[in-house]
PDB file of N, CA and C in Angstrom:
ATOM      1  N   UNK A 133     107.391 109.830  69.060  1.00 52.00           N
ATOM      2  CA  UNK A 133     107.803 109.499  70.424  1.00 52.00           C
ATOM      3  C   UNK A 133     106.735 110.035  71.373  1.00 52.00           C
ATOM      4  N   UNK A 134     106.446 109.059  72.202  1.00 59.00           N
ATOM      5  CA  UNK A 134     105.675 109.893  73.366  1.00 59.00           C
ATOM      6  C   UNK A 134     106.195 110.059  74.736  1.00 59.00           C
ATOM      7  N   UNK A 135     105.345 110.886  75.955  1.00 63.00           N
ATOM      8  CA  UNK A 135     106.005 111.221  76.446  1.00 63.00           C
ATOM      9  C   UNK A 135     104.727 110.361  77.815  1.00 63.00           C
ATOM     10  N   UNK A 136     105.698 109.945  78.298  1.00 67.00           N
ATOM     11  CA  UNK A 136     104.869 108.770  79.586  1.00 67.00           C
ATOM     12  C   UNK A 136     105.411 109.021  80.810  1.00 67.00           C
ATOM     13  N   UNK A 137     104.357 108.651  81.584  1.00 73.00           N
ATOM     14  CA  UNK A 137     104.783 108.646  83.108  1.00 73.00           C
ATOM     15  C   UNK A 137     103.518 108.566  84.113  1.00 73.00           C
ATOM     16  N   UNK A 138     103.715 107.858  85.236  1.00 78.00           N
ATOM     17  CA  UNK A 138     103.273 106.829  86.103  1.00 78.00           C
ATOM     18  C   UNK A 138     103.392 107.530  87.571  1.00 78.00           C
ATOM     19  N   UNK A 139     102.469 107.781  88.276  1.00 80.00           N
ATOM     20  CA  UNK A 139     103.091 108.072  89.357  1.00 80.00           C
ATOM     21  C   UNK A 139     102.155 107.257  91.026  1.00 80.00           C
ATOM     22  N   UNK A 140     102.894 106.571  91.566  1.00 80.00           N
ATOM     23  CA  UNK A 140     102.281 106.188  92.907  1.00 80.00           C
ATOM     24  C   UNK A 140     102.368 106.346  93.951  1.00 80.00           C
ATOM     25  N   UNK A 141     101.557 106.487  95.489  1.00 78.00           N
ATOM     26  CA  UNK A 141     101.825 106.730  96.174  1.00 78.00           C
ATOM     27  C   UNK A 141     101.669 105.503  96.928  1.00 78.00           C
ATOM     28  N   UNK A 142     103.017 104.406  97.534  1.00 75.00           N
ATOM     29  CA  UNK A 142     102.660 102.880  98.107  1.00 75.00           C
ATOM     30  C   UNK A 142     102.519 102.453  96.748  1.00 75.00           C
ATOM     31  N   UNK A 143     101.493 101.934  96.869  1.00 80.00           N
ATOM     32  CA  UNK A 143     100.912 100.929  95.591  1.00 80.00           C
ATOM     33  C   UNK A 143     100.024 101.548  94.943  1.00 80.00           C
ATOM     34  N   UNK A 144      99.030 102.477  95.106  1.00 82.00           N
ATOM     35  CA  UNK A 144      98.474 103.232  94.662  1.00 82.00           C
ATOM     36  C   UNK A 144      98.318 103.836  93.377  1.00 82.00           C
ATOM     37  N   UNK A 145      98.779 103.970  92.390  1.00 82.00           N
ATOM     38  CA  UNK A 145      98.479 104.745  91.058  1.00 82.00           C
ATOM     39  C   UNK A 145      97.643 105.868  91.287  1.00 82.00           C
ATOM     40  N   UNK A 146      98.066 107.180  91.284  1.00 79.00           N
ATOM     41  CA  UNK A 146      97.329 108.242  91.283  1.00 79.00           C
ATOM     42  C   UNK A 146      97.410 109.122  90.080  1.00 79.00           C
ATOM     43  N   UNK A 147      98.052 108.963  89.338  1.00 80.00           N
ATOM     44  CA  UNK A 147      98.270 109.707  87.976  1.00 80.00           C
ATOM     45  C   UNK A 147      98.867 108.803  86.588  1.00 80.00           C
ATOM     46  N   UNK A 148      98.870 109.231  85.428  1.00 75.00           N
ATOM     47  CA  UNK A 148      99.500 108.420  84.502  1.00 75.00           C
ATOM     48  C   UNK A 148      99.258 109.269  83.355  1.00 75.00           C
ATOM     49  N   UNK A 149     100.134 109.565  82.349  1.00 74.00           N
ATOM     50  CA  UNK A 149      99.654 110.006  81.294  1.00 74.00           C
ATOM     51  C   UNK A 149     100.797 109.331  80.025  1.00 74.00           C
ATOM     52  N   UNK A 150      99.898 109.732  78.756  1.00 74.00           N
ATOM     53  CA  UNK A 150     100.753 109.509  77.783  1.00 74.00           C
ATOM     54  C   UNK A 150     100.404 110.545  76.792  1.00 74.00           C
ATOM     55  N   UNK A 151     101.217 110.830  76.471  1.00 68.00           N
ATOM     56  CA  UNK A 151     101.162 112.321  74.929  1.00 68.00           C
ATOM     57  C   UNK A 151     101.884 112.109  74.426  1.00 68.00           C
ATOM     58  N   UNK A 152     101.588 112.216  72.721  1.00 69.00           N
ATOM     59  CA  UNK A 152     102.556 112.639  71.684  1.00 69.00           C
ATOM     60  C   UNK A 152     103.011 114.036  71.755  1.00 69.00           C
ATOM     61  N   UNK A 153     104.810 113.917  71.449  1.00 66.00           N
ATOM     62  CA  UNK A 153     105.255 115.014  71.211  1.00 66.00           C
ATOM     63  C   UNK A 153     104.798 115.841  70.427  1.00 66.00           C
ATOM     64  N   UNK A 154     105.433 117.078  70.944  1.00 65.00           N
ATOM     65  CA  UNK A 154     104.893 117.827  70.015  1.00 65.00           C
ATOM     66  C   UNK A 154     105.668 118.867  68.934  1.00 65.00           C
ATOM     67  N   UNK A 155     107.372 118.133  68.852  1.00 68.00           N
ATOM     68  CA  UNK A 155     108.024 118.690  68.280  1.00 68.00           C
ATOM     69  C   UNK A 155     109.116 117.134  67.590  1.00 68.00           C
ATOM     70  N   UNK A 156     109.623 117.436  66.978  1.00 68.00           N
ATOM     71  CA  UNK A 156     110.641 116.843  65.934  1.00 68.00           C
ATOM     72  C   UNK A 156     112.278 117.275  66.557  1.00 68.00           C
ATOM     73  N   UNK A 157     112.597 115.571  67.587  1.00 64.00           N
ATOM     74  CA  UNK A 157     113.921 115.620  67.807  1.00 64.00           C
ATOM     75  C   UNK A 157     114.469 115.226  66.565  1.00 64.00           C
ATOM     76  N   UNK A 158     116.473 115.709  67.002  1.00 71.00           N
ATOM     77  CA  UNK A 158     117.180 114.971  66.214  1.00 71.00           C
ATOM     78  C   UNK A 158     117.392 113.623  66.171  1.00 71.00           C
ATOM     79  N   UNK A 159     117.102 113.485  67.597  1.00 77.00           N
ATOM     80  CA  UNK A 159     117.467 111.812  67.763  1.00 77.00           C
ATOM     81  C   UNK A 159     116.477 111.563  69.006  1.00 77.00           C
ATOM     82  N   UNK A 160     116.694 109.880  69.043  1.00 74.00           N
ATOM     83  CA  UNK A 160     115.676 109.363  70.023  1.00 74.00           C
ATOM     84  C   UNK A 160     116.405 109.476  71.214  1.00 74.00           C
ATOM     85  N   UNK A 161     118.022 109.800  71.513  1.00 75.00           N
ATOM     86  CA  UNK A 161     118.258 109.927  72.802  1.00 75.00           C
ATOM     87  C   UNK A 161     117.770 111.491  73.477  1.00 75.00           C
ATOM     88  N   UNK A 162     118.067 112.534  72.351  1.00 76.00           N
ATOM     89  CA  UNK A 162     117.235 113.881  72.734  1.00 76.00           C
ATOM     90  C   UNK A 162     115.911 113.790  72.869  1.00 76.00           C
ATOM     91  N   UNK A 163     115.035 112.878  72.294  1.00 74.00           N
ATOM     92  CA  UNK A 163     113.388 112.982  72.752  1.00 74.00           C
ATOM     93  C   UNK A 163     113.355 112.012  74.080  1.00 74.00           C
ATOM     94  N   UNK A 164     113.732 111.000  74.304  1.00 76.00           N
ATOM     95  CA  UNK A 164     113.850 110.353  75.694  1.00 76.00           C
ATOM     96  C   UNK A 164     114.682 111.266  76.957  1.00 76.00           C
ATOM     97  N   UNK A 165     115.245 112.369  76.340  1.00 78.00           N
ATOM     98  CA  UNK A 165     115.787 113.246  77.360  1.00 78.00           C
ATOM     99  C   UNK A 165     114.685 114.203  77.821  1.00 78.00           C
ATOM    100  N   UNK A 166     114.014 114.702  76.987  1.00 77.00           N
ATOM    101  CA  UNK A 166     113.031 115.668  77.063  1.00 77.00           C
ATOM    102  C   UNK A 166     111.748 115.034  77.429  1.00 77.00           C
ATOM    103  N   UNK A 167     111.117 114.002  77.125  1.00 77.00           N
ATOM    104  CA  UNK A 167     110.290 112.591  77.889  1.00 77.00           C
ATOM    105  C   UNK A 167     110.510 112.855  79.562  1.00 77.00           C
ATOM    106  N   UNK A 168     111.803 112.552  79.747  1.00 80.00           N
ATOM    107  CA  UNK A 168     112.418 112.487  81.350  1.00 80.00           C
ATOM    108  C   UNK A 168     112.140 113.411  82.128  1.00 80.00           C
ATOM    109  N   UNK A 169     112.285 115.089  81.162  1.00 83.00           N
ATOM    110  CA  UNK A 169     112.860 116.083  81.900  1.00 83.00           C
ATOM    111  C   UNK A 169     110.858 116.510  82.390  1.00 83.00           C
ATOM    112  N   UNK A 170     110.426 116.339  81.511  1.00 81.00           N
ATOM    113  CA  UNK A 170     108.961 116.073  81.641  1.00 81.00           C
ATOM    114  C   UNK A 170     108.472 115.486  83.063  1.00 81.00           C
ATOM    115  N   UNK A 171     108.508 114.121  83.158  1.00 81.00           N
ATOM    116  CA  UNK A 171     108.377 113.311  84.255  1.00 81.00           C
ATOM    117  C   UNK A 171     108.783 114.009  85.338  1.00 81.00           C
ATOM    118  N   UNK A 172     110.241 114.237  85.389  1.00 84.00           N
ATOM    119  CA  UNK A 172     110.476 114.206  86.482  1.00 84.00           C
ATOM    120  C   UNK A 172     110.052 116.131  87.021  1.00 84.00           C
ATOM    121  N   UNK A 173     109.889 117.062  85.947  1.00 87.00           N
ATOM    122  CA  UNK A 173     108.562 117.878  86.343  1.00 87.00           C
ATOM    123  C   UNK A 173     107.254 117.859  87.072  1.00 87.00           C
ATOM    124  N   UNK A 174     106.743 117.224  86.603  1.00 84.00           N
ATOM    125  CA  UNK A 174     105.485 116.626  86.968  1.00 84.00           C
ATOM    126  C   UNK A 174     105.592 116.106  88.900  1.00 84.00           C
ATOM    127  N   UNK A 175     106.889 114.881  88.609  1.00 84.00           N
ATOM    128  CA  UNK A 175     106.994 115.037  89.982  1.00 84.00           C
ATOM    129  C   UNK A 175     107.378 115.474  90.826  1.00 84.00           C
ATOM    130  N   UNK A 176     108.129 116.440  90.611  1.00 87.00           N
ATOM    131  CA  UNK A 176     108.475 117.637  91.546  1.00 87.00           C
ATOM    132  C   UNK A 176     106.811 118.115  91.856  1.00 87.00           C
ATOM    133  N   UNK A 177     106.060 118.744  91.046  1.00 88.00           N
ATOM    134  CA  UNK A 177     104.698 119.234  91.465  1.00 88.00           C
ATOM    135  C   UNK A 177     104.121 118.173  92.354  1.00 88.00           C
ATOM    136  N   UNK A 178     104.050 117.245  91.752  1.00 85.00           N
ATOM    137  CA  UNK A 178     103.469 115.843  92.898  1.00 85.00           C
ATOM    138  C   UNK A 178     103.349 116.111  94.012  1.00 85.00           C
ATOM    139  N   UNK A 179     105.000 116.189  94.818  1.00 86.00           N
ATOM    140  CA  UNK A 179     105.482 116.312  95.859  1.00 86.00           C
ATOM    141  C   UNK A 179     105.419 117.479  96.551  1.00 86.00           C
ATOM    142  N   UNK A 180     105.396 118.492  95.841  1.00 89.00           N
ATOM    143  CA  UNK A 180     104.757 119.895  96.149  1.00 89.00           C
ATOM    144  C   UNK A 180     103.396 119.616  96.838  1.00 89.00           C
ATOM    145  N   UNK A 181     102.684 119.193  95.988  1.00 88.00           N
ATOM    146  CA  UNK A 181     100.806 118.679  96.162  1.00 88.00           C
ATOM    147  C   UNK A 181     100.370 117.898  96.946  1.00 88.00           C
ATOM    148  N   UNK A 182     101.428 116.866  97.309  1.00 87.00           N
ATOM    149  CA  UNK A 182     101.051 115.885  98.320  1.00 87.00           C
ATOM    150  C   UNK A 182     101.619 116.384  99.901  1.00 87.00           C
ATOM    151  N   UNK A 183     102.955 117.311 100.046  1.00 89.00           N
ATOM    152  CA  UNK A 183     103.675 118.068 100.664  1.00 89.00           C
ATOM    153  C   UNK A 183     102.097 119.111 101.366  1.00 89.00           C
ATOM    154  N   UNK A 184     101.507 119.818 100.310  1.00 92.00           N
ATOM    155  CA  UNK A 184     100.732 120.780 100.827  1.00 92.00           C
ATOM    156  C   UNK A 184      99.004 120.088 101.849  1.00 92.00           C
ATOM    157  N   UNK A 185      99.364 118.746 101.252  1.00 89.00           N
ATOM    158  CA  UNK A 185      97.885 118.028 101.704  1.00 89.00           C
ATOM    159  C   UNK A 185      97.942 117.480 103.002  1.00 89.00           C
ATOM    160  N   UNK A 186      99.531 117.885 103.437  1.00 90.00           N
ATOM    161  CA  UNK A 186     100.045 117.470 105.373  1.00 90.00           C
ATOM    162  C   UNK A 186     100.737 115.946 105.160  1.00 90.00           C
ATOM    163  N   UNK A 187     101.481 115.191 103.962  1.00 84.00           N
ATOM    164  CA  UNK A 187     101.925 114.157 103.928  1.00 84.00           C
ATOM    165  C   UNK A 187     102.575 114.608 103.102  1.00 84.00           C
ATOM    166  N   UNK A 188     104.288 114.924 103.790  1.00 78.00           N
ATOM    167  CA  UNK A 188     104.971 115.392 103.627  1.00 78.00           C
ATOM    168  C   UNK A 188     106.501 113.905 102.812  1.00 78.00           C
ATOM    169  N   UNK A 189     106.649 113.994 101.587  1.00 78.00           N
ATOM    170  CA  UNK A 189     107.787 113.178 101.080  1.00 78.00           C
ATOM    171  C   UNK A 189     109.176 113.869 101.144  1.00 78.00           C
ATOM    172  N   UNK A 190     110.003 112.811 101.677  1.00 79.00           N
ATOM    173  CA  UNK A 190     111.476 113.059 101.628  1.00 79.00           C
ATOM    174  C   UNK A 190     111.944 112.762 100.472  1.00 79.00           C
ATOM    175  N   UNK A 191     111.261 112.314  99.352  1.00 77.00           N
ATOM    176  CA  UNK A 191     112.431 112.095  98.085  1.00 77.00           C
ATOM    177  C   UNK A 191     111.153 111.234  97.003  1.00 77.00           C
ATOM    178  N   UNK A 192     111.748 111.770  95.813  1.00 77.00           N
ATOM    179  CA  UNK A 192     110.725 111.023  94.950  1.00 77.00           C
ATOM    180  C   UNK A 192     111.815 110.002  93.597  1.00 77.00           C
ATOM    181  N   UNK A 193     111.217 108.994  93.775  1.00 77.00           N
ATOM    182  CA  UNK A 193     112.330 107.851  92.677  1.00 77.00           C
ATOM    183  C   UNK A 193     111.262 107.506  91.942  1.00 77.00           C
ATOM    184  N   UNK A 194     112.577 107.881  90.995  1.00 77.00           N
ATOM    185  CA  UNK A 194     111.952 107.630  89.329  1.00 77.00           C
ATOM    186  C   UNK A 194     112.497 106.776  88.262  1.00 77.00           C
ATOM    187  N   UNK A 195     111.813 105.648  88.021  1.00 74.00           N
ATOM    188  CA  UNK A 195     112.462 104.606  87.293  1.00 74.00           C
ATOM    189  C   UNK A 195     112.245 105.136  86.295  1.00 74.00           C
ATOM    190  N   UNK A 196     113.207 105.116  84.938  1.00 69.00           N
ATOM    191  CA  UNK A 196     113.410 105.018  83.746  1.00 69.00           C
ATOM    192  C   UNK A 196     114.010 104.302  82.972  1.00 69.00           C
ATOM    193  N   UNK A 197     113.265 103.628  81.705  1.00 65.00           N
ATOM    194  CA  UNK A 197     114.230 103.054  81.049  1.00 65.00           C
ATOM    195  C   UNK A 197     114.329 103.683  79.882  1.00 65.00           C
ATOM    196  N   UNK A 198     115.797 103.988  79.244  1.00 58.00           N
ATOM    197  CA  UNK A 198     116.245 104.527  78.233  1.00 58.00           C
ATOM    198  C   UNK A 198     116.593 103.455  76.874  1.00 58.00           C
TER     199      UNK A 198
END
């Protein structure tokens, strides 16, 4: 399973990555949970980063499909 995610600002693409896990779920709904919990890490920092650069976001949406 890998672990993906996309991030834009507008239309923009400013980040993207993909990695293999690096551990052995029981199941594919626990590795798509931990995939997520990932992402939506990442964009919390985002918003931190873009927050500190004087363009300040009220909310960050995150499509997933499970």
């Amino acid at each position: 399973i890998y672990d993906c995610g996309a991030f834009t600002i507008s239309i923009s693409l400013i980040s993207w990555k993909t990695i293999l896990q690096d551990t052995m779920d029981l199941s594919t709904t626990e590795a798509k949970y931990k995939a997520l919990v990932e992402v939506v890490k990442e964009g919390i920092w985002f918003k931190g980063l873009i927050s500190n650069l004087g363009v300040p976001q009220e909310k960050v949406i995150i499509f997933a499909t499970v």
